[in-house]
Amino acid sequence: AELAPAAVTNESITVTSLYGVEGSGAVGVALNGRQFTAGDAAFAFFGVHAPVVEATFFADEAATVQLTFDAQATDRGGMPGRGPCSQVLDAATVSLLRGAAEAAFVPHCFWRDDSTLVAELNGASAIRPGDTVALLPGAIGPLALVTANGTRACPGSADVCANSSATIPVDEPCGSGRACPVPEANIAAPSVIPACGDASRLTLSAAESTGGGTVALEAIWAVDPARTDDADAVAAQLAAAGPSLTPTLALPSGSAFTFVLRVRNFLDDESEAVELAVSRAATPAPSLAVLGGRSQVARADRALTLRASAARAECWPAAADPTIVYEWAVDSVAFLDTGADAANDTALPALPGATASAAVLQLEAGALATDRVYALRVRAWMAAQADVESSALVFVTVPALALVATIAGGDRTVRAGEALLLDGSGSADPNVPGSLPATYVWGCTRANGTVSADDDVVLDLEALGAPATNASTLELPAGALDAGAHTCTLTVGGVAGATAAAAVEVAVSDEALVPLLEALALPPAQASAEWSLPADRVGVRMGLDPASAALGTAAWALSWEAFVLVGEARAPADLNLADAAAVTTTGASQLNLAFRSGVLTPGATYVFQLTARLAADPLAPTGRAAVTVTLNRAPFGGSLVASPASGVALETSFALDAAGWADEDLPLTYAFKRRGASDDAQLAQAVTDTSTSRMASALLPAGALVLSVTVADALGAAATAEAALDVSEPADLDLGGLLAAGSEAVAEGDPMAAHQLLAAAAEFVASGTSSGANASSALNATDGANMVALAVSASAGLSDSPQARDLAVGTLSALLAAVPLDASTQVEALDAISGLLDEASATGAGVATAANALAGVGAALGGADALSDADREAVGEAAAGIASRLGLALIAGSLAGEAAEEVTSAEVNVTASRASAEDLSAGATTLESPGGGGAQLPPSVLAGQDAGVLEGGVNVVQYALARNAYADPSASGLGTVRSALVALELSAAGDGSPLVVVGATDPIYIALPLGAEPSGEEAALAGQCAGHACLDRGACDAATGACACDAPFYGGACQFE
């Protein structure tokens, strides 16, 4: 081949390399057209070529299979984030990854970098050492051939598209020179069992053992015969249980037992043995364990919740106080790397004293120091017998976290004649929440007009006027940067030498009128692609510079674009940002951009760019700003098993096990829910509080049910698995036994069991079956009051997690709808729901919580007509409080300009939105209310308000109660006409403070939908519009004979105004 040189000097000739890999060949040189004899010269080159898999092995604690390519960067097969493995791997490999999972299961892969492909395993995967992993022919090509707009060469160019495979080594299945994960055995069981005759039962659990990836570990149980009474009989029971992770033993005799556990993973690696000594107490001590196992992981920048679970001894006297008292303490603190005692170098967290409700230990972010292992001990004893206790240890590892570097505002356009300020003060050292990095180093380069960033010009910031200080901000004077494209970086350093970097693109424009955009609020560094709580949404809040903002937002043509990164190239993302119904909640033509859950791809890196120019001048200069967001990947590989597969409501305790989940962002948390087989998954009801334990038990209502588990990583990304159950209804309802069992569960520190009992009972009573009807007829208001009191008491023992709020609101709403309650009990239940919604002001309320709250309000209002005036007003006031708080919870974390959130029912409708102060002040604003009615705000509605208070926007909440609990229409001379109760509330989005209308110069109009019992005349007119043509005040529907009246007219013939 003849190649024109790319560069020539007196010493060298540089040519563009050919396709291929390193080698040697004959090189000839022609100077001035004269060909010299070719020589056999060795030369090295690394040209563009078909990607080659160099190695494949198990990685990520054996939860994945990793493929490592040669040094040439790939185009990732066009897979920007997590996607089906079938896009990049051949069918045989995908089949091995799927294994024994159902045919509908789709194995997923992702790229760790341009040369590393990762395939996720699941509990049924069949891939093993010695198996071959092969690429899908033609799917993956070189990154160097990706065009600037993201177009790939493959498939299509056979000579540069991959067709490669590799075999997992049998002798080194976890990679050359890498050791496979050694499993760690973990026994969860009480260390003390009660002296209860000859029927003591003990369940041992190895379920929290680790090191098996997503594939279940095999348990190897034994006893130490020298320290175990009746060792042969106990060993025989263990042998009969086989490799079970949770054998249950009967220990009829003896007082001392030592159990030994080893676990083995699918790679045949075996753990060291661990022991658990169990003694039989002379008096009945409670059993005790920490949910989630003896070894757990925590993050210093996140709150930590631990839950202990204790139970009375079977032989505890029935008449005695069932209350169990808990106390937590720090046993020891050790350095993570050396294991040396760290108590003298560590501030110990403050733990609550002994209380009956301290089964849950909640520590705020920053309570635990990084690079430490904390041994926390929980003790439990019967309140009536404090001299006999049980204890359990949990070891909490707190690893070091990476530094966070950030530059506020994102990529931007700036004017050449103005100073530049870059702010890195948001950078942090998460190992000590609230602390700042130790060092800040700034740098800037100017693009030199070539493709390679290596050609960019490094700028001398000090020479350009930047202060030579270790500062979190970079200030450059006006004129320091020439017009053109620049990249500025910030590198922060920690006290231990760790570093992190952030970069922004700065386009310097010499147009004096170019609008300047800046990101005012950025999504988290690792956002989640799916979310159930409003505050977790992905959104970007942009702002204009003061001079541009003074013209008003309407003066600017705004347009959002979305790109996905393929290497360094920006490829247009397959997202229609203008679709405000399915993709965004904002559309693509306003300052803010917010997405709907599930439309972004986990693992992908997106660039969201906003452009602005004067709307009246298509040729006006354009300003740009952009932010880069990487979407976190959710946990993978696990499943949910519920046993038994059928049972009886209120009687059968179902065991739930969510085994095999893996993720790199630990710890994982588990939240279990239930729904009817035909119900919307978004309306699933909480069954448990959030826990670090993959296992739970549940008492369930009757029906064909679908149980689900939501498994979330430490950064909030979540995945779900389901299992079906068939639960039959009980013969009757033993309310006395239910209340006693629920009260005892609360006293023992298990409030979830009380909620499960109450919710199942409420659904049974409301079921409409003959048994349910009989149970319902036997209940009275006193019974209802006792059930609500138990629900309120049980709610106090839950954590402050959103799942706990879902559980509590669901129970209280079910009781309001199903059991007889007097007015004071209704108010008690409604106030409890209102308080829970208050707690949700930061995170927001999910779909199920909103639906449950609405159902509870509707049930209370539905019976309000039968109450006295005072009781009706009390119930109405409590219902209005819920509606108001629910409106705010629906828009927690939202951005101004997003579509309104609505929830509606027969008795109450709520709509809420967040608007910019500018939009509300620009002109008359019409607010539609669901179910009819609404309001119109004048431009002066915010007159007199502090501009700083309005900076983040204005919360606008409307709600309508179908029954006006504040007035008796017959007493007001209105006859049977009754209006809904309509409320309109404005508050500051920043701090939630109410905005009092003080300077409005025009009225606020509120449309009230009116209802009335039809009079004889009205009844005659209704349905007969052909005879009176709606008095020309509306449209006549010939099919139904009904009038659709124009506002403000109403009535069968639109005769009323």
Short mmCIF file of C-alpha atoms in Angstrom, two decimals, residues 181-587:
data_model
loop_
_atom_site.label_atom_id
_atom_site.label_comp_id
_atom_site.label_asym_id
_atom_site.label_seq_id
_atom_site.Cartn_x
_atom_site.Cartn_y
_atom_site.Cartn_z
CA PRO A 181 -13.84 -14.86 46.56
CA VAL A 182 -13.60 -16.97 49.68
CA PRO A 183 -17.07 -17.44 51.14
CA GLU A 184 -17.70 -16.10 54.61
CA ALA A 185 -19.95 -18.17 56.83
CA ASN A 186 -22.43 -16.36 59.03
CA ILE A 187 -24.73 -18.03 61.58
CA ALA A 188 -27.83 -16.16 62.66
CA ALA A 189 -29.58 -17.77 65.64
CA PRO A 190 -30.33 -17.01 69.29
CA SER A 191 -27.41 -17.61 71.63
CA VAL A 192 -29.83 -18.42 74.45
CA ILE A 193 -32.84 -20.70 74.28
CA PRO A 194 -35.39 -20.94 77.06
CA ALA A 195 -35.86 -23.76 79.49
CA CYS A 196 -39.25 -24.84 78.19
CA GLY A 197 -39.50 -28.50 79.03
CA ASP A 198 -38.51 -30.95 76.34
CA ALA A 199 -39.79 -29.18 73.25
CA SER A 200 -37.23 -26.40 72.69
CA ARG A 201 -36.85 -25.59 68.99
CA LEU A 202 -33.92 -23.77 67.44
CA THR A 203 -33.65 -22.47 63.86
CA LEU A 204 -30.15 -21.92 62.56
CA SER A 205 -29.70 -19.65 59.55
CA ALA A 206 -26.76 -19.42 57.18
CA ALA A 207 -28.76 -17.25 54.78
CA GLU A 208 -26.69 -14.15 55.47
CA SER A 209 -23.42 -15.89 54.53
CA THR A 210 -21.60 -14.27 51.63
CA GLY A 211 -19.19 -15.08 48.82
CA GLY A 212 -21.40 -17.04 46.46
CA GLY A 213 -22.23 -14.28 44.06
CA THR A 214 -25.82 -14.71 42.91
CA VAL A 215 -25.76 -18.53 43.16
CA ALA A 216 -26.94 -20.06 46.42
CA LEU A 217 -24.27 -21.26 48.82
CA GLU A 218 -24.20 -24.82 50.13
CA ALA A 219 -24.23 -25.07 53.92
CA ILE A 220 -22.13 -27.68 55.75
CA TRP A 221 -23.36 -27.99 59.33
CA ALA A 222 -21.75 -29.81 62.21
CA VAL A 223 -21.53 -29.74 66.01
CA ASP A 224 -18.51 -29.71 68.27
CA PRO A 225 -19.02 -32.99 70.13
CA ALA A 226 -16.85 -31.90 73.02
CA ARG A 227 -19.04 -28.87 73.72
CA THR A 228 -22.47 -30.19 72.73
CA ASP A 229 -24.80 -32.11 74.98
CA ASP A 230 -26.32 -35.17 73.33
CA ALA A 231 -24.07 -34.43 70.34
CA ASP A 232 -24.92 -37.55 68.32
CA ALA A 233 -28.65 -36.82 68.33
CA VAL A 234 -28.14 -33.18 67.36
CA ALA A 235 -25.67 -34.13 64.60
CA ALA A 236 -28.17 -36.63 63.24
CA GLN A 237 -30.77 -33.86 62.89
CA LEU A 238 -28.28 -31.68 61.03
CA ALA A 239 -27.37 -34.55 58.71
CA ALA A 240 -31.04 -35.11 57.94
CA ALA A 241 -31.41 -31.42 57.01
CA GLY A 242 -28.67 -31.78 54.36
CA PRO A 243 -27.24 -28.59 52.82
CA SER A 244 -30.20 -26.46 53.98
CA LEU A 245 -29.33 -22.88 54.88
CA THR A 246 -32.01 -22.79 57.60
CA PRO A 247 -32.35 -26.10 59.49
CA THR A 248 -34.74 -26.25 62.44
CA LEU A 249 -33.76 -28.51 65.33
CA ALA A 250 -35.57 -29.93 68.34
CA LEU A 251 -33.38 -29.81 71.43
CA PRO A 252 -35.28 -31.80 74.05
CA SER A 253 -32.37 -32.12 76.43
CA GLY A 254 -29.02 -30.63 77.30
CA SER A 255 -27.99 -27.12 78.22
CA ALA A 256 -24.95 -26.36 76.02
CA PHE A 257 -24.53 -26.68 72.26
CA THR A 258 -21.83 -25.50 69.85
CA PHE A 259 -22.68 -25.41 66.16
CA VAL A 260 -20.10 -25.25 63.38
CA LEU A 261 -20.80 -23.89 59.90
CA ARG A 262 -18.84 -23.87 56.67
CA VAL A 263 -20.27 -22.73 53.32
CA ARG A 264 -19.23 -23.63 49.78
CA ASN A 265 -19.86 -21.64 46.60
CA PHE A 266 -20.44 -22.80 43.02
CA LEU A 267 -16.70 -22.49 42.30
CA ASP A 268 -16.06 -25.10 45.02
CA ASP A 269 -14.35 -22.57 47.28
CA GLU A 270 -15.09 -23.19 50.94
CA SER A 271 -15.20 -20.81 53.88
CA GLU A 272 -13.45 -21.09 57.18
CA ALA A 273 -15.54 -22.62 59.90
CA VAL A 274 -17.47 -20.35 62.26
CA GLU A 275 -19.01 -21.37 65.56
CA LEU A 276 -22.06 -20.40 67.57
CA ALA A 277 -22.40 -21.39 71.20
CA VAL A 278 -26.00 -21.76 72.38
CA SER A 279 -26.99 -22.24 76.00
CA ARG A 280 -30.25 -23.11 77.62
CA ALA A 281 -31.30 -20.56 80.22
CA ALA A 282 -32.53 -21.73 83.58
CA THR A 283 -35.36 -19.22 83.27
CA PRO A 284 -37.25 -18.24 80.11
CA ALA A 285 -35.12 -15.63 78.31
CA PRO A 286 -36.27 -14.15 74.99
CA SER A 287 -34.64 -15.31 71.78
CA LEU A 288 -32.75 -12.55 69.98
CA ALA A 289 -31.13 -11.90 66.60
CA VAL A 290 -30.14 -8.92 64.45
CA LEU A 291 -31.88 -8.90 61.07
CA GLY A 292 -29.46 -8.87 58.18
CA GLY A 293 -26.84 -11.05 59.87
CA ARG A 294 -23.78 -10.60 62.05
CA SER A 295 -21.71 -8.89 59.33
CA GLN A 296 -23.13 -5.80 57.64
CA VAL A 297 -21.85 -2.86 55.60
CA ALA A 298 -22.65 0.81 56.12
CA ARG A 299 -21.76 4.07 54.35
CA ALA A 300 -20.55 7.06 56.32
CA ASP A 301 -22.63 9.43 54.18
CA ARG A 302 -25.90 7.55 54.67
CA ALA A 303 -28.11 6.91 57.67
CA LEU A 304 -27.95 3.40 59.11
CA THR A 305 -30.94 1.41 60.35
CA LEU A 306 -30.50 -1.86 62.23
CA ARG A 307 -33.36 -3.95 63.57
CA ALA A 308 -33.20 -6.55 66.31
CA SER A 309 -35.85 -9.25 66.52
CA ALA A 310 -36.72 -10.89 69.82
CA ALA A 311 -39.47 -13.27 70.85
CA ARG A 312 -40.79 -14.43 74.18
CA ALA A 313 -40.00 -17.94 75.27
CA GLU A 314 -42.81 -20.37 74.53
CA CYS A 315 -43.13 -21.05 78.23
CA TRP A 316 -43.40 -17.40 79.25
CA PRO A 317 -46.55 -17.12 81.38
CA ALA A 318 -49.52 -15.98 79.33
CA ALA A 319 -50.65 -13.59 82.05
CA ALA A 320 -47.26 -11.96 82.45
CA ASP A 321 -46.21 -8.70 80.78
CA PRO A 322 -45.04 -9.55 77.22
CA THR A 323 -42.95 -6.37 76.85
CA ILE A 324 -39.34 -6.92 75.74
CA VAL A 325 -36.79 -4.21 76.53
CA TYR A 326 -33.87 -3.58 74.15
CA GLU A 327 -30.58 -1.79 74.64
CA TRP A 328 -27.81 -1.13 72.11
CA ALA A 329 -24.16 -0.46 72.90
CA VAL A 330 -20.81 -0.22 71.10
CA ASP A 331 -18.71 -3.21 72.13
CA SER A 332 -15.57 -2.27 70.23
CA VAL A 333 -14.16 -0.35 67.25
CA ALA A 334 -11.28 -1.61 65.10
CA PHE A 335 -9.36 -0.24 62.14
CA LEU A 336 -10.55 -1.92 58.95
CA ASP A 337 -7.12 -2.50 57.42
CA THR A 338 -5.23 -3.76 60.49
CA GLY A 339 -7.90 -4.93 62.91
CA ALA A 340 -6.19 -2.95 65.68
CA ASP A 341 -8.28 -1.35 68.39
CA ALA A 342 -9.49 2.11 67.29
CA ALA A 343 -11.53 3.14 70.33
CA ASN A 344 -9.06 5.87 71.31
CA ASP A 345 -9.09 7.34 67.79
CA THR A 346 -12.81 7.22 67.13
CA ALA A 347 -15.72 9.27 68.42
CA LEU A 348 -18.33 6.70 69.40
CA PRO A 349 -21.93 7.26 68.25
CA ALA A 350 -24.53 8.10 70.85
CA LEU A 351 -26.93 5.19 71.17
CA PRO A 352 -30.35 5.28 72.83
CA GLY A 353 -30.72 3.85 76.32
CA ALA A 354 -32.83 0.85 77.24
CA THR A 355 -36.38 1.22 75.94
CA ALA A 356 -39.17 -1.08 74.91
CA SER A 357 -39.21 0.44 71.42
CA ALA A 358 -35.51 0.32 70.62
CA ALA A 359 -35.66 -2.80 68.50
CA VAL A 360 -34.81 -0.37 65.70
CA LEU A 361 -31.48 1.46 65.91
CA GLN A 362 -31.24 4.48 63.61
CA LEU A 363 -27.96 6.36 63.22
CA GLU A 364 -27.67 9.58 61.26
CA ALA A 365 -25.20 10.03 58.41
CA GLY A 366 -21.77 10.74 59.81
CA ALA A 367 -22.32 8.86 63.06
CA LEU A 368 -19.82 6.16 62.01
CA ALA A 369 -16.25 6.83 60.89
CA THR A 370 -14.83 5.27 57.73
CA ASP A 371 -12.15 2.57 57.64
CA ARG A 372 -13.59 1.12 60.84
CA VAL A 373 -15.38 -2.02 61.95
CA TYR A 374 -17.89 -1.43 64.74
CA ALA A 375 -19.04 -4.25 66.99
CA LEU A 376 -22.53 -3.27 68.14
CA ARG A 377 -24.26 -5.34 70.80
CA VAL A 378 -27.98 -5.43 71.44
CA ARG A 379 -29.36 -6.89 74.66
CA ALA A 380 -32.96 -7.90 75.28
CA TRP A 381 -34.84 -8.93 78.40
CA MET A 382 -38.40 -9.25 79.60
CA ALA A 383 -39.57 -6.09 81.32
CA ALA A 384 -41.00 -8.24 84.09
CA GLN A 385 -37.74 -10.19 84.56
CA ALA A 386 -34.71 -7.99 83.97
CA ASP A 387 -32.19 -10.42 85.49
CA VAL A 388 -32.30 -12.82 82.51
CA GLU A 389 -31.23 -11.43 79.16
CA SER A 390 -30.11 -12.41 75.69
CA SER A 391 -27.56 -10.58 73.56
CA ALA A 392 -26.46 -10.49 69.94
CA LEU A 393 -23.53 -8.91 68.13
CA VAL A 394 -23.45 -7.28 64.72
CA PHE A 395 -20.20 -6.21 63.05
CA VAL A 396 -20.67 -3.12 60.88
CA THR A 397 -17.92 -2.40 58.34
CA VAL A 398 -17.64 1.21 57.16
CA PRO A 399 -15.34 1.35 54.10
CA ALA A 400 -13.72 4.53 52.81
CA LEU A 401 -15.63 6.43 50.13
CA ALA A 402 -14.30 8.18 47.06
CA LEU A 403 -13.93 11.94 47.15
CA VAL A 404 -16.54 13.92 45.22
CA ALA A 405 -15.43 16.70 42.88
CA THR A 406 -18.07 18.93 41.34
CA ILE A 407 -18.21 22.25 39.52
CA ALA A 408 -21.52 24.05 39.89
CA GLY A 409 -23.38 25.13 36.80
CA GLY A 410 -22.28 22.46 34.33
CA ASP A 411 -21.03 23.22 30.81
CA ARG A 412 -21.83 26.78 29.75
CA THR A 413 -21.40 29.70 27.36
CA VAL A 414 -19.75 32.88 28.70
CA ARG A 415 -19.14 36.33 27.24
CA ALA A 416 -15.56 37.23 26.32
CA GLY A 417 -15.83 40.62 27.97
CA GLU A 418 -16.96 39.36 31.36
CA ALA A 419 -15.20 37.70 34.28
CA LEU A 420 -15.47 33.94 34.72
CA LEU A 421 -16.29 32.34 38.06
CA LEU A 422 -16.21 28.57 38.48
CA ASP A 423 -17.44 27.24 41.81
CA GLY A 424 -16.18 23.91 43.16
CA SER A 425 -17.36 24.47 46.72
CA GLY A 426 -19.86 21.65 46.32
CA SER A 427 -16.98 19.17 46.29
CA ALA A 428 -16.86 17.08 49.43
CA ASP A 429 -15.16 14.32 51.34
CA PRO A 430 -18.08 11.97 52.11
CA ASN A 431 -15.97 10.04 54.60
CA VAL A 432 -16.64 12.89 57.02
CA PRO A 433 -20.09 14.28 56.13
CA GLY A 434 -20.00 18.04 55.91
CA SER A 435 -16.21 18.22 55.49
CA LEU A 436 -14.38 19.73 52.54
CA PRO A 437 -11.44 18.41 50.49
CA ALA A 438 -7.96 19.33 51.69
CA THR A 439 -6.69 20.64 48.33
CA TYR A 440 -8.09 22.22 45.16
CA VAL A 441 -6.12 22.34 41.90
CA TRP A 442 -7.59 24.12 38.86
CA GLY A 443 -6.54 23.83 35.24
CA CYS A 444 -7.86 25.02 31.89
CA THR A 445 -7.07 24.20 28.27
CA ARG A 446 -8.10 25.84 25.00
CA ALA A 447 -9.14 23.69 22.07
CA ASN A 448 -6.68 23.96 19.19
CA GLY A 449 -9.08 23.02 16.42
CA THR A 450 -7.87 19.43 16.02
CA VAL A 451 -9.66 16.18 16.73
CA SER A 452 -7.26 15.09 19.46
CA ALA A 453 -7.51 16.63 22.92
CA ASP A 454 -3.75 16.08 23.17
CA ASP A 455 -3.32 19.13 20.93
CA ASP A 456 -5.23 21.47 23.29
CA VAL A 457 -3.28 24.41 24.68
CA VAL A 458 -2.67 24.39 28.43
CA LEU A 459 -3.35 27.82 29.91
CA ASP A 460 -1.24 29.50 32.57
CA LEU A 461 -4.01 30.53 34.95
CA GLU A 462 -1.77 32.67 37.16
CA ALA A 463 -0.57 34.59 34.13
CA LEU A 464 -4.22 35.13 33.18
CA GLY A 465 -4.97 36.69 36.56
CA ALA A 466 -6.25 33.78 38.65
CA PRO A 467 -5.21 33.92 42.33
CA ALA A 468 -2.52 31.34 43.14
CA THR A 469 -4.39 29.94 46.15
CA ASN A 470 -5.79 26.62 47.25
CA ALA A 471 -9.35 27.80 46.62
CA SER A 472 -12.64 26.08 45.90
CA THR A 473 -13.39 28.70 43.23
CA LEU A 474 -11.60 29.80 40.09
CA GLU A 475 -11.92 33.49 39.17
CA LEU A 476 -10.59 34.79 35.87
CA PRO A 477 -10.87 38.49 35.00
CA ALA A 478 -12.71 39.80 31.96
CA GLY A 479 -10.81 39.11 28.75
CA ALA A 480 -8.65 36.37 30.23
CA LEU A 481 -10.05 33.75 27.87
CA ASP A 482 -10.11 34.20 24.10
CA ALA A 483 -13.22 33.35 22.13
CA GLY A 484 -13.43 29.62 21.52
CA ALA A 485 -13.88 26.31 23.30
CA HIS A 486 -12.18 25.67 26.65
CA THR A 487 -12.14 22.86 29.20
CA CYS A 488 -11.58 23.64 32.87
CA THR A 489 -10.88 20.93 35.43
CA LEU A 490 -10.87 20.79 39.21
CA THR A 491 -8.87 18.13 41.04
CA VAL A 492 -9.58 17.83 44.77
CA GLY A 493 -7.46 15.94 47.27
CA GLY A 494 -8.22 14.34 50.62
CA VAL A 495 -6.10 14.12 53.75
CA ALA A 496 -5.19 10.52 52.92
CA GLY A 497 -3.93 11.31 49.43
CA ALA A 498 -7.04 10.31 47.48
CA THR A 499 -8.09 12.55 44.59
CA ALA A 500 -11.13 13.17 42.40
CA ALA A 501 -11.65 15.38 39.35
CA ALA A 502 -14.46 17.21 37.60
CA ALA A 503 -14.50 19.13 34.33
CA VAL A 504 -16.72 21.62 32.52
CA GLU A 505 -16.76 22.85 28.94
CA VAL A 506 -16.65 26.64 28.67
CA ALA A 507 -17.50 28.21 25.31
CA VAL A 508 -16.33 31.84 25.21
CA SER A 509 -18.43 33.98 22.87
CA ASP A 510 -17.50 37.43 21.58
CA GLU A 511 -21.22 38.19 21.08
CA ALA A 512 -22.22 40.78 23.67
CA LEU A 513 -25.89 39.77 23.60
CA VAL A 514 -25.47 36.01 23.90
CA PRO A 515 -27.71 34.68 26.70
CA LEU A 516 -25.91 32.96 29.56
CA LEU A 517 -27.38 29.75 31.00
CA GLU A 518 -26.31 27.97 34.14
CA ALA A 519 -27.50 24.80 35.84
CA LEU A 520 -28.86 25.85 39.23
CA ALA A 521 -29.65 22.33 40.45
CA LEU A 522 -27.94 19.16 39.26
CA PRO A 523 -29.07 15.53 39.58
CA PRO A 524 -26.94 13.35 41.88
CA ALA A 525 -23.68 11.99 40.47
CA GLN A 526 -25.27 8.54 40.31
CA ALA A 527 -28.99 9.08 39.59
CA SER A 528 -31.50 6.24 39.31
CA ALA A 529 -33.34 5.50 36.09
CA GLU A 530 -36.50 4.43 37.91
CA TRP A 531 -38.04 5.82 41.06
CA SER A 532 -41.24 5.60 43.09
CA LEU A 533 -40.81 8.72 45.22
CA PRO A 534 -41.15 12.18 43.63
CA ALA A 535 -37.96 13.54 45.20
CA ASP A 536 -35.84 10.88 43.46
CA ARG A 537 -36.70 12.05 39.95
CA VAL A 538 -34.01 13.05 37.43
CA GLY A 539 -34.26 16.76 36.65
CA VAL A 540 -32.16 19.79 35.81
CA ARG A 541 -33.00 23.34 36.92
CA MET A 542 -31.52 26.03 34.67
CA GLY A 543 -31.32 29.77 35.10
CA LEU A 544 -30.59 32.80 32.90
CA ASP A 545 -28.10 35.53 33.78
CA PRO A 546 -29.72 38.67 35.27
CA ALA A 547 -29.52 40.72 32.07
CA SER A 548 -31.19 37.97 30.04
CA ALA A 549 -33.72 37.14 32.76
CA ALA A 550 -34.78 40.79 32.89
CA LEU A 551 -36.29 40.35 29.43
CA GLY A 552 -38.53 37.58 30.73
CA THR A 553 -38.37 33.87 29.94
CA ALA A 554 -40.95 34.30 27.19
CA ALA A 555 -38.47 36.43 25.24
CA TRP A 556 -36.23 33.41 24.70
CA ALA A 557 -36.56 30.42 22.41
CA LEU A 558 -35.48 27.53 24.62
CA SER A 559 -34.73 24.02 23.39
CA TRP A 560 -33.45 20.93 25.19
CA GLU A 561 -31.49 18.12 23.52
CA ALA A 562 -30.34 14.78 24.92
CA PHE A 563 -27.18 12.90 23.94
CA VAL A 564 -25.70 9.63 25.09
CA LEU A 565 -21.95 9.22 25.31
CA VAL A 566 -20.27 6.63 23.06
CA GLY A 567 -16.67 6.96 24.16
CA GLU A 568 -16.08 10.71 23.90
CA ALA A 569 -18.63 11.12 21.10
CA ARG A 570 -22.13 12.45 21.75
CA ALA A 571 -24.75 10.40 19.94
CA PRO A 572 -28.33 11.71 19.83
CA ALA A 573 -30.35 9.87 22.49
CA ASP A 574 -33.53 8.13 21.40
CA LEU A 575 -35.68 10.40 23.57
CA ASN A 576 -38.45 12.71 22.44
CA LEU A 577 -38.02 15.37 25.11
CA ALA A 578 -41.03 17.27 23.78
CA ASP A 579 -43.29 14.37 24.78
CA ALA A 580 -44.48 15.66 28.15
CA ALA A 581 -46.88 12.74 28.53
CA ALA A 582 -44.50 9.78 28.27
CA VAL A 583 -40.88 11.00 28.41
CA THR A 584 -40.66 14.22 30.41
CA THR A 585 -42.92 16.19 32.73
CA THR A 586 -41.74 19.52 31.35
CA GLY A 587 -41.49 19.22 27.59
#
